[in-house]
Coordinates of C-alpha atoms in Angstrom, one line a residue:
M25 CA -25.9 31.5 2.2
E26 CA -23.0 29.0 2.3
M27 CA -20.8 28.7 -0.8
K28 CA -20.2 25.2 -2.0
E29 CA -16.9 24.1 -3.6
E30 CA -17.0 22.6 -7.1
T31 CA -15.3 19.2 -7.3
S32 CA -13.1 18.0 -10.2
A33 CA -16.1 16.2 -11.7
G34 CA -17.9 19.6 -11.9
M35 CA -20.4 18.8 -9.2
L36 CA -21.0 20.7 -6.0
G37 CA -19.2 19.3 -3.1
R38 CA -19.3 19.9 0.6
P39 CA -19.3 23.4 2.0
K40 CA -15.9 25.0 2.7
G41 CA -14.7 25.2 6.3
G42 CA -16.2 23.4 9.2
A43 CA -15.5 20.2 11.1
A44 CA -14.7 18.1 7.9
D45 CA -11.8 20.5 7.1
T46 CA -10.5 20.4 10.6
V47 CA -10.6 16.5 10.7
S48 CA -8.9 16.4 7.3
E49 CA -6.1 18.7 8.4
K50 CA -5.5 16.7 11.6
L51 CA -5.4 13.5 9.6
R52 CA -2.9 15.0 7.2
E53 CA -0.7 16.1 10.1
Y54 CA -0.9 12.7 11.7
Y55 CA 0.0 10.9 8.4
V56 CA 3.0 13.2 7.9
S57 CA 4.2 12.5 11.5
I58 CA 3.9 8.7 10.9
Q59 CA 5.9 9.0 7.7
N60 CA 8.6 10.9 9.5
D61 CA 8.9 8.3 12.3
G62 CA 10.4 5.7 9.9
I63 CA 10.2 2.0 10.2
P64 CA 10.8 0.5 13.7
E65 CA 13.9 -1.6 14.0
K66 CA 12.0 -4.6 15.3
F67 CA 9.9 -4.6 12.1
L68 CA 12.9 -4.4 10.0
D69 CA 14.4 -7.4 11.9
L70 CA 11.2 -9.4 11.2
L71 CA 11.4 -8.6 7.5
E72 CA 15.0 -9.8 7.4
K73 CA 14.1 -13.1 9.1
L74 CA 11.3 -13.5 6.6
D75 CA 13.7 -13.0 3.7
E76 CA 16.1 -15.5 5.2
A77 CA 13.3 -18.1 5.6
E78 CA 12.1 -17.6 2.0
K79 CA 15.7 -18.1 0.7
A80 CA 16.1 -21.3 2.8
A81 CA 12.8 -22.6 1.5
K82 CA 13.9 -22.2 -2.1
K83 CA 17.0 -24.3 -1.6

């Protein structure tokens, strides 16, 4: 018999372990790696150009 985990709402959730946990862990690892990469310089340049264009439009 497989034990089910109780959710914060007090209802039975999905079983512990298995493919869903593996996928969740891999997604967390990927998210952390993306956070650690930082913002690409090209994107920062585009944001700077947008700020300049907005300031020029307000004049």
